[in-house]
């Protein structure tokens, strides 16, 4: 049974309930003060509390998508996400659809009504990075009257470690996009949903690591090329946007700032503005101060020509640690034309899915208004 399986959740909850009932039932028998009774009480209490904590942990992982598998949880993820010597002339192409599923909306069984989710495998022609993703195709993509129409596309990135499934099950990006487009509040868009962790378990922070994964190049060039060759995406640079939360939010802002010719807009939900350095990232820059400075979005905007792109940042007055830094970032961008800045500032909200779900509808509408379908 997989870590995210409902059977695993049901099993750990059942064990916790049985241990609780067993503790209540056996407590009178263990009320004596002899060593065996004391040891029995300790064992029962410890086992019950451990089972409850495991149940809460598994439930939280189901809701927020922190880890996708047992190997991911234990740090034993074997796939490094880098394909060596991939043949550019491979007939299989840089994008392969490996599965389809319906969108969880009314009428979702019919793509012409609910759209469709396609699970794909992407392989970077330049970087040789391989990564899975989910592609949401809106209902219009399958309707005969739109058969020659192209659509804007948005890359949607999770935080770290995150899973692409969390963008569907936890943050409801496809369902929200479907509802907004149906109500005429945004144009139909293709969503490419994935984690920024293309070389698990390492957190590369969308950096071209010297001697390592060229993650920024993958997202800036390989991914748009692969998707555009497979799907009907608008051919202009203004057809692409990027949005993400937490680590994905930092990546989204960086991609829009560094590559305005690719991404016309970038939205960061609860982002930070410079990459961390910790055991999950390792040494991202190998002592290259130029690369480190370039990855610092504040430094970049202060020292490089302002990019012609649109940015959106979000935070909360209470509950988010990035609030003051976000205000400073807004002030900086406001003075750096032609870069444009918008914001979503909540009165309160933590660094979690509930907060981001409150921000996603407005974010998708904002993104839709800045992208072209032709």
GROMACS .gro file of C-alpha atoms in nm:
model
  374
    1UNK     CA    1   0.000   0.000   0.000
    2UNK     CA    2   0.133   0.340  -0.100
    3UNK     CA    3   0.193   0.618   0.151
    4UNK     CA    4  -0.090   0.828   0.006
    5UNK     CA    5  -0.333   0.535  -0.012
    6UNK     CA    6  -0.665   0.570   0.172
    7UNK     CA    7  -0.611   0.214   0.296
    8UNK     CA    8  -0.297   0.322   0.482
    9UNK     CA    9  -0.484   0.610   0.644
   10UNK     CA   10  -0.772   0.382   0.743
   11UNK     CA   11  -0.531   0.124   0.884
   12UNK     CA   12  -0.337   0.365   1.106
   13UNK     CA   13  -0.659   0.523   1.232
   14UNK     CA   14  -0.799   0.178   1.311
   15UNK     CA   15  -0.482   0.085   1.502
   16UNK     CA   16  -0.500   0.410   1.699
   17UNK     CA   17  -0.866   0.349   1.791
   18UNK     CA   18  -0.798  -0.012   1.894
   19UNK     CA   19  -0.506   0.092   2.112
   20UNK     CA   20  -0.715   0.364   2.275
   21UNK     CA   21  -0.997   0.118   2.349
   22UNK     CA   22  -0.745  -0.138   2.469
   23UNK     CA   23  -0.586   0.114   2.704
   24UNK     CA   24  -0.921   0.205   2.858
   25UNK     CA   25  -1.017  -0.163   2.888
   26UNK     CA   26  -0.689  -0.278   3.042
   27UNK     CA   27  -0.629   0.020   3.270
   28UNK     CA   28  -0.798  -0.132   3.579
   29UNK     CA   29  -0.581  -0.442   3.539
   30UNK     CA   30  -0.269  -0.226   3.530
   31UNK     CA   31  -0.362  -0.001   3.823
   32UNK     CA   32  -0.128  -0.180   4.063
   33UNK     CA   33   0.210  -0.034   4.161
   34UNK     CA   34   0.427  -0.335   4.086
   35UNK     CA   35   0.692  -0.298   3.808
   36UNK     CA   36   0.502  -0.510   3.557
   37UNK     CA   37   0.187  -0.299   3.586
   38UNK     CA   38   0.382   0.026   3.559
   39UNK     CA   39   0.567  -0.106   3.254
   40UNK     CA   40   0.236  -0.210   3.099
   41UNK     CA   41   0.090   0.138   3.147
   42UNK     CA   42   0.398   0.296   2.991
   43UNK     CA   43   0.382   0.065   2.689
   44UNK     CA   44   0.010   0.121   2.630
   45UNK     CA   45   0.030   0.499   2.666
   46UNK     CA   46   0.336   0.523   2.442
   47UNK     CA   47   0.186   0.298   2.175
   48UNK     CA   48  -0.145   0.486   2.178
   49UNK     CA   49   0.018   0.827   2.150
   50UNK     CA   50   0.250   0.706   1.874
   51UNK     CA   51  -0.046   0.565   1.680
   52UNK     CA   52  -0.238   0.892   1.715
   53UNK     CA   53   0.065   1.093   1.596
   54UNK     CA   54   0.114   0.861   1.298
   55UNK     CA   55  -0.255   0.895   1.210
   56UNK     CA   56  -0.231   1.275   1.221
   57UNK     CA   57   0.089   1.266   1.015
   58UNK     CA   58  -0.055   1.039   0.747
   59UNK     CA   59  -0.373   1.248   0.735
   60UNK     CA   60  -0.173   1.571   0.701
   61UNK     CA   61   0.035   1.417   0.424
   62UNK     CA   62  -0.283   1.314   0.244
   63UNK     CA   63  -0.416   1.671   0.270
   64UNK     CA   64  -0.099   1.865   0.190
   65UNK     CA   65   0.101   1.625  -0.026
   66UNK     CA   66   0.437   1.657   0.151
   67UNK     CA   67   0.563   1.313   0.044
   68UNK     CA   68   0.450   1.102  -0.251
   69UNK     CA   69   0.585   0.761  -0.146
   70UNK     CA   70   0.755   0.566   0.134
   71UNK     CA   71   1.089   0.615  -0.043
   72UNK     CA   72   1.027   0.988  -0.059
   73UNK     CA   73   0.943   0.996   0.313
   74UNK     CA   74   1.253   0.797   0.411
   75UNK     CA   75   1.485   0.995   0.185
   76UNK     CA   76   1.545   0.694  -0.037
   77UNK     CA   77   1.400   0.834  -0.358
   78UNK     CA   78   1.610   0.658  -0.619
   79UNK     CA   79   1.515   0.847  -0.933
   80UNK     CA   80   1.746   1.144  -0.981
   81UNK     CA   81   1.546   1.287  -1.270
   82UNK     CA   82   1.842   1.325  -1.506
   83UNK     CA   83   1.850   1.131  -1.833
   84UNK     CA   84   2.201   1.075  -1.966
   85UNK     CA   85   2.269   1.081  -2.343
   86UNK     CA   86   1.910   1.123  -2.447
   87UNK     CA   87   1.897   1.119  -2.826
   88UNK     CA   88   1.753   1.451  -2.955
   89UNK     CA   89   1.621   1.264  -3.256
   90UNK     CA   90   1.425   1.015  -3.049
   91UNK     CA   91   1.090   0.962  -3.218
   92UNK     CA   92   0.921   0.940  -2.880
   93UNK     CA   93   0.955   1.317  -2.846
   94UNK     CA   94   1.017   1.532  -2.538
   95UNK     CA   95   0.665   1.481  -2.399
   96UNK     CA   96   0.483   1.152  -2.361
   97UNK     CA   97   0.126   1.113  -2.231
   98UNK     CA   98   0.123   0.813  -1.996
   99UNK     CA   99  -0.231   0.837  -1.861
  100UNK     CA  100  -0.555   1.035  -1.858
  101UNK     CA  101  -0.818   1.101  -1.594
  102UNK     CA  102  -1.130   1.309  -1.563
  103UNK     CA  103  -1.150   1.638  -1.377
  104UNK     CA  104  -1.351   1.628  -1.054
  105UNK     CA  105  -1.629   1.858  -1.176
  106UNK     CA  106  -1.989   1.809  -1.285
  107UNK     CA  107  -1.990   1.631  -1.620
  108UNK     CA  108  -1.620   1.558  -1.583
  109UNK     CA  109  -1.650   1.220  -1.753
  110UNK     CA  110  -1.679   1.405  -2.088
  111UNK     CA  111  -1.371   1.610  -2.187
  112UNK     CA  112  -1.592   1.851  -2.386
  113UNK     CA  113  -1.764   1.945  -2.058
  114UNK     CA  114  -1.511   1.887  -1.782
  115UNK     CA  115  -1.182   1.906  -1.964
  116UNK     CA  116  -0.918   1.641  -1.901
  117UNK     CA  117  -0.613   1.572  -1.690
  118UNK     CA  118  -0.323   1.406  -1.868
  119UNK     CA  119  -0.026   1.261  -1.683
  120UNK     CA  120   0.287   1.320  -1.889
  121UNK     CA  121   0.659   1.254  -1.881
  122UNK     CA  122   0.878   1.546  -1.988
  123UNK     CA  123   1.237   1.515  -2.107
  124UNK     CA  124   1.448   1.826  -2.157
  125UNK     CA  125   1.629   1.839  -2.490
  126UNK     CA  126   1.894   2.076  -2.356
  127UNK     CA  127   1.918   1.968  -1.993
  128UNK     CA  128   1.834   1.596  -2.021
  129UNK     CA  129   1.617   1.637  -1.712
  130UNK     CA  130   1.317   1.405  -1.696
  131UNK     CA  131   1.018   1.490  -1.479
  132UNK     CA  132   0.652   1.389  -1.452
  133UNK     CA  133   0.371   1.645  -1.467
  134UNK     CA  134  -0.005   1.673  -1.496
  135UNK     CA  135  -0.153   1.877  -1.780
  136UNK     CA  136  -0.501   2.020  -1.743
  137UNK     CA  137  -0.676   2.077  -2.077
  138UNK     CA  138  -0.992   2.293  -2.056
  139UNK     CA  139  -1.320   2.174  -2.211
  140UNK     CA  140  -1.278   2.414  -2.504
  141UNK     CA  141  -0.966   2.224  -2.609
  142UNK     CA  142  -1.190   1.931  -2.708
  143UNK     CA  143  -1.483   2.123  -2.855
  144UNK     CA  144  -1.509   2.122  -3.239
  145UNK     CA  145  -1.560   2.498  -3.270
  146UNK     CA  146  -1.223   2.557  -3.101
  147UNK     CA  147  -1.032   2.290  -3.293
  148UNK     CA  148  -0.795   2.547  -3.450
  149UNK     CA  149  -0.767   2.773  -3.147
  150UNK     CA  150  -0.450   2.803  -2.941
  151UNK     CA  151  -0.458   2.856  -2.565
  152UNK     CA  152  -0.243   3.035  -2.308
  153UNK     CA  153  -0.053   2.808  -2.071
  154UNK     CA  154   0.060   2.839  -1.711
  155UNK     CA  155   0.320   2.631  -1.529
  156UNK     CA  156   0.196   2.558  -1.174
  157UNK     CA  157   0.463   2.465  -0.919
  158UNK     CA  158   0.434   2.314  -0.572
  159UNK     CA  159   0.649   2.392  -0.273
  160UNK     CA  160   0.926   2.164  -0.149
  161UNK     CA  161   0.905   1.868  -0.123
  162UNK     CA  162   0.547   1.873  -0.254
  163UNK     CA  163   0.375   1.651  -0.509
  164UNK     CA  164   0.203   1.734  -0.836
  165UNK     CA  165  -0.104   1.549  -0.707
  166UNK     CA  166  -0.135   1.804  -0.427
  167UNK     CA  167  -0.201   2.076  -0.684
  168UNK     CA  168  -0.504   1.875  -0.797
  169UNK     CA  169  -0.634   1.715  -0.476
  170UNK     CA  170  -0.527   1.975  -0.221
  171UNK     CA  171  -0.517   2.309  -0.403
  172UNK     CA  172  -0.782   2.229  -0.667
  173UNK     CA  173  -0.618   2.419  -0.951
  174UNK     CA  174  -0.805   2.236  -1.233
  175UNK     CA  175  -1.141   2.263  -1.060
  176UNK     CA  176  -1.089   2.633  -0.987
  177UNK     CA  177  -0.976   2.710  -1.343
  178UNK     CA  178  -1.277   2.520  -1.479
  179UNK     CA  179  -1.524   2.711  -1.259
  180UNK     CA  180  -1.372   3.052  -1.333
  181UNK     CA  181  -1.367   2.994  -1.710
  182UNK     CA  182  -1.722   2.858  -1.705
  183UNK     CA  183  -1.838   3.178  -1.530
  184UNK     CA  184  -1.647   3.395  -1.778
  185UNK     CA  185  -1.407   3.527  -1.513
  186UNK     CA  186  -1.095   3.396  -1.688
  187UNK     CA  187  -1.007   3.267  -2.031
  188UNK     CA  188  -0.960   2.891  -2.077
  189UNK     CA  189  -0.597   2.799  -2.003
  190UNK     CA  190  -0.375   2.495  -2.016
  191UNK     CA  191  -0.215   2.421  -1.678
  192UNK     CA  192   0.112   2.228  -1.651
  193UNK     CA  193   0.126   2.114  -1.287
  194UNK     CA  194   0.442   1.973  -1.134
  195UNK     CA  195   0.690   1.994  -0.849
  196UNK     CA  196   1.002   2.210  -0.886
  197UNK     CA  197   1.202   1.921  -0.741
  198UNK     CA  198   1.323   1.771  -1.068
  199UNK     CA  199   1.619   1.591  -0.907
  200UNK     CA  200   1.466   1.440  -0.589
  201UNK     CA  201   1.536   1.445  -0.306
  202UNK     CA  202   1.752   1.752  -0.368
  203UNK     CA  203   1.592   2.095  -0.356
  204UNK     CA  204   1.761   2.275  -0.644
  205UNK     CA  205   1.559   2.599  -0.604
  206UNK     CA  206   1.523   2.629  -0.983
  207UNK     CA  207   1.896   2.699  -1.012
  208UNK     CA  208   2.134   2.585  -1.285
  209UNK     CA  209   2.365   2.406  -1.043
  210UNK     CA  210   2.729   2.401  -1.163
  211UNK     CA  211   2.803   2.039  -1.252
  212UNK     CA  212   2.448   1.943  -1.152
  213UNK     CA  213   2.089   1.971  -1.272
  214UNK     CA  214   2.023   2.275  -1.493
  215UNK     CA  215   1.683   2.330  -1.339
  216UNK     CA  216   1.632   2.691  -1.444
  217UNK     CA  217   1.707   2.610  -1.807
  218UNK     CA  218   1.465   2.317  -1.790
  219UNK     CA  219   1.176   2.540  -1.678
  220UNK     CA  220   1.274   2.838  -1.893
  221UNK     CA  221   1.333   2.655  -2.222
  222UNK     CA  222   1.284   2.279  -2.225
  223UNK     CA  223   0.941   2.266  -2.063
  224UNK     CA  224   0.774   2.538  -2.276
  225UNK     CA  225   0.926   2.388  -2.591
  226UNK     CA  226   0.804   2.036  -2.509
  227UNK     CA  227   0.452   2.147  -2.417
  228UNK     CA  228   0.419   2.382  -2.715
  229UNK     CA  229   0.518   2.108  -2.958
  230UNK     CA  230   0.259   1.869  -2.816
  231UNK     CA  231  -0.037   2.095  -2.734
  232UNK     CA  232  -0.205   2.395  -2.900
  233UNK     CA  233  -0.034   2.668  -2.699
  234UNK     CA  234  -0.024   3.026  -2.826
  235UNK     CA  235   0.300   3.088  -3.017
  236UNK     CA  236   0.381   3.430  -2.872
  237UNK     CA  237   0.598   3.482  -2.560
  238UNK     CA  238   0.295   3.642  -2.399
  239UNK     CA  239   0.116   3.307  -2.400
  240UNK     CA  240   0.305   3.168  -2.099
  241UNK     CA  241   0.272   3.237  -1.726
  242UNK     CA  242   0.397   3.066  -1.412
  243UNK     CA  243   0.257   3.040  -1.060
  244UNK     CA  244   0.370   2.859  -0.748
  245UNK     CA  245   0.351   2.846  -0.370
  246UNK     CA  246   0.641   2.872  -0.124
  247UNK     CA  247   0.947   2.731  -0.307
  248UNK     CA  248   0.734   2.720  -0.621
  249UNK     CA  249   0.649   3.085  -0.561
  250UNK     CA  250   1.015   3.183  -0.551
  251UNK     CA  251   1.073   2.983  -0.870
  252UNK     CA  252   0.775   3.148  -1.043
  253UNK     CA  253   0.900   3.499  -0.967
  254UNK     CA  254   1.254   3.413  -1.069
  255UNK     CA  255   1.148   3.259  -1.400
  256UNK     CA  256   0.939   3.564  -1.489
  257UNK     CA  257   1.217   3.805  -1.385
  258UNK     CA  258   1.503   3.617  -1.553
  259UNK     CA  259   1.309   3.509  -1.862
  260UNK     CA  260   1.050   3.773  -1.955
  261UNK     CA  261   1.076   3.661  -2.316
  262UNK     CA  262   0.921   3.330  -2.210
  263UNK     CA  263   0.699   3.414  -1.914
  264UNK     CA  264   0.483   3.724  -1.945
  265UNK     CA  265   0.367   3.690  -1.585
  266UNK     CA  266   0.477   3.518  -1.265
  267UNK     CA  267   0.279   3.477  -0.942
  268UNK     CA  268   0.433   3.378  -0.610
  269UNK     CA  269   0.200   3.266  -0.331
  270UNK     CA  270   0.382   3.306   0.003
  271UNK     CA  271   0.716   3.328  -0.180
  272UNK     CA  272   1.062   3.411  -0.056
  273UNK     CA  273   1.306   3.616  -0.257
  274UNK     CA  274   1.643   3.445  -0.223
  275UNK     CA  275   1.720   3.071  -0.212
  276UNK     CA  276   1.805   2.910   0.120
  277UNK     CA  277   2.119   2.710   0.189
  278UNK     CA  278   2.051   2.400   0.397
  279UNK     CA  279   2.093   2.021   0.387
  280UNK     CA  280   1.812   1.986   0.131
  281UNK     CA  281   1.974   2.226  -0.117
  282UNK     CA  282   2.340   2.144  -0.070
  283UNK     CA  283   2.590   2.379  -0.235
  284UNK     CA  284   2.390   2.534  -0.519
  285UNK     CA  285   2.652   2.782  -0.640
  286UNK     CA  286   2.990   2.617  -0.574
  287UNK     CA  287   3.139   2.944  -0.454
  288UNK     CA  288   3.028   3.144  -0.757
  289UNK     CA  289   2.915   3.477  -0.612
  290UNK     CA  290   2.778   3.588  -0.949
  291UNK     CA  291   2.538   3.292  -0.957
  292UNK     CA  292   2.440   3.352  -0.593
  293UNK     CA  293   2.365   3.719  -0.662
  294UNK     CA  294   2.165   3.635  -0.973
  295UNK     CA  295   1.945   3.399  -0.771
  296UNK     CA  296   1.871   3.676  -0.519
  297UNK     CA  297   1.568   3.849  -0.671
  298UNK     CA  298   1.619   4.171  -0.474
  299UNK     CA  299   1.983   4.196  -0.583
  300UNK     CA  300   1.887   4.118  -0.942
  301UNK     CA  301   1.625   4.391  -0.962
  302UNK     CA  302   1.860   4.643  -0.801
  303UNK     CA  303   2.156   4.572  -1.029
  304UNK     CA  304   2.016   4.448  -1.362
  305UNK     CA  305   1.785   4.614  -1.618
  306UNK     CA  306   1.423   4.583  -1.511
  307UNK     CA  307   1.246   4.306  -1.706
  308UNK     CA  308   0.926   4.371  -1.899
  309UNK     CA  309   0.707   4.127  -1.709
  310UNK     CA  310   0.420   4.124  -1.458
  311UNK     CA  311   0.460   3.993  -1.103
  312UNK     CA  312   0.212   3.901  -0.831
  313UNK     CA  313   0.307   3.831  -0.469
  314UNK     CA  314   0.094   3.728  -0.173
  315UNK     CA  315   0.129   3.737   0.203
  316UNK     CA  316  -0.070   3.786   0.524
  317UNK     CA  317  -0.043   4.055   0.791
  318UNK     CA  318  -0.066   3.785   1.055
  319UNK     CA  319   0.061   3.432   1.013
  320UNK     CA  320   0.316   3.471   0.731
  321UNK     CA  321   0.685   3.525   0.801
  322UNK     CA  322   0.742   3.691   0.462
  323UNK     CA  323   0.507   3.986   0.520
  324UNK     CA  324   0.762   4.265   0.576
  325UNK     CA  325   0.997   4.129   0.311
  326UNK     CA  326   0.708   4.119   0.066
  327UNK     CA  327   0.623   4.483   0.132
  328UNK     CA  328   0.986   4.578   0.068
  329UNK     CA  329   0.984   4.375  -0.254
  330UNK     CA  330   0.668   4.553  -0.372
  331UNK     CA  331   0.828   4.892  -0.303
  332UNK     CA  332   1.139   4.788  -0.496
  333UNK     CA  333   0.950   4.667  -0.802
  334UNK     CA  334   0.725   4.974  -0.810
  335UNK     CA  335   1.036   5.181  -0.877
  336UNK     CA  336   1.170   4.948  -1.147
  337UNK     CA  337   0.970   5.013  -1.464
  338UNK     CA  338   0.868   4.847  -1.692
  339UNK     CA  339   0.831   4.563  -1.440
  340UNK     CA  340   0.476   4.560  -1.302
  341UNK     CA  341   0.376   4.438  -0.955
  342UNK     CA  342   0.044   4.334  -0.798
  343UNK     CA  343  -0.026   4.182  -0.459
  344UNK     CA  344  -0.273   3.984  -0.249
  345UNK     CA  345  -0.241   4.070   0.121
  346UNK     CA  346  -0.473   3.885   0.358
  347UNK     CA  347  -0.547   4.001   0.712
  348UNK     CA  348  -0.446   3.659   0.843
  349UNK     CA  349  -0.337   3.328   0.698
  350UNK     CA  350  -0.061   3.077   0.750
  351UNK     CA  351   0.187   2.912   0.518
  352UNK     CA  352  -0.058   2.638   0.423
  353UNK     CA  353  -0.306   2.504   0.169
  354UNK     CA  354  -0.607   2.676   0.326
  355UNK     CA  355  -0.447   3.016   0.274
  356UNK     CA  356  -0.341   2.941  -0.083
  357UNK     CA  357  -0.685   2.812  -0.176
  358UNK     CA  358  -0.819   3.155  -0.076
  359UNK     CA  359  -0.570   3.322  -0.309
  360UNK     CA  360  -0.580   3.092  -0.612
  361UNK     CA  361  -0.905   3.219  -0.775
  362UNK     CA  362  -0.785   3.580  -0.778
  363UNK     CA  363  -0.439   3.465  -0.890
  364UNK     CA  364  -0.573   3.271  -1.188
  365UNK     CA  365  -0.792   3.566  -1.290
  366UNK     CA  366  -0.490   3.797  -1.266
  367UNK     CA  367  -0.280   3.555  -1.472
  368UNK     CA  368  -0.550   3.514  -1.733
  369UNK     CA  369  -0.569   3.888  -1.785
  370UNK     CA  370  -0.200   3.907  -1.869
  371UNK     CA  371  -0.166   3.618  -2.113
  372UNK     CA  372  -0.247   3.599  -2.481
  373UNK     CA  373  -0.395   3.296  -2.658
  374UNK     CA  374  -0.244   3.389  -2.997
   0.00000   0.00000   0.00000
